[in-house]
């Protein structure tokens, strides 16, 4: 239920943005969820619906999944993250702390653990819209 | 694009009375040992204490505490494991026996993830075992954690103090509170560290002896707490925090 902690962070962040931008009501929140963190979108949606209140009461949350793309810093090979290649415990570790991917995955071409996560790491707010 | 995690961190730490980052400019000075032993000493005094091993690439508090499987629980966030009366989180629970090669940006991301998701609850003290040096992790905890205090560890060596002095200057410049400086692994009489710490305008907290028994006590907290090192640290801790 790591998704609840992330949902709380989203609600907190959106509330701060609404305050800063003088929004009376938040209508739409766009969220991007990276594949690497393996967030259960249904649980995240449920948590958001349970946690939203005050200015966010009527907000609609749109969640878009983003493929996780990795790039080797040594040989520049690019590849996509696949949960299926991991055992349950390693996948769970990456779910909690996506950076632990460096403990479990290596570049499929040269074997280096020195790669960057080009996209699809975790949870991001893309936009917050509302009425002033 | 906005990272929502930052906004929740201070709420997560909202019921923690004191956050103490045990830090040093230099590696190998005994930060993890000071952090772990300090946490145990405070817990033995009936305080509610958390210990967070933030040295992601070289974690060692689990070895000091003799922890084999301290996996946090998941319940609407990360619930720390209970170890020797402490709430405890180390990345070892996730990276296990594997090397975890991280660049600076990865360290920042992992720190933010854990600060945003660990539910520490009510604590008197959260002790954070910092990685050595003046880089991403240090700058991130200063940036992200409101009200953090630093306890600095040095050895008697001028080589260690050279970078410790720079760390102290940086913390002073950034107006970050510093509890003081402890001198670890003291092997002979010298006023070099106490004098230099005071000259720099900081509190010298005391010296901890180089105690060969500490190595033999790694993994056994009862033995560790009986070492001269721990007894001296307990006196320092009581002077600072009681």
XYZ file of C-alpha atoms in Angstrom, chain B residues 150-153 168 178-182 197 202-205:
15
model
C 23.998 18.163 12.800
C 26.290 16.256 15.093
C 29.733 16.168 13.523
C 32.257 13.379 13.966
C 31.387 23.247 9.612
C 25.130 22.165 14.707
C 24.884 20.383 18.065
C 28.665 20.133 18.212
C 31.679 18.045 17.276
C 32.864 14.761 18.833
C 36.530 23.346 16.966
C 31.418 25.439 17.514
C 30.821 23.393 20.635
C 33.333 20.636 21.331
C 31.265 17.819 22.792
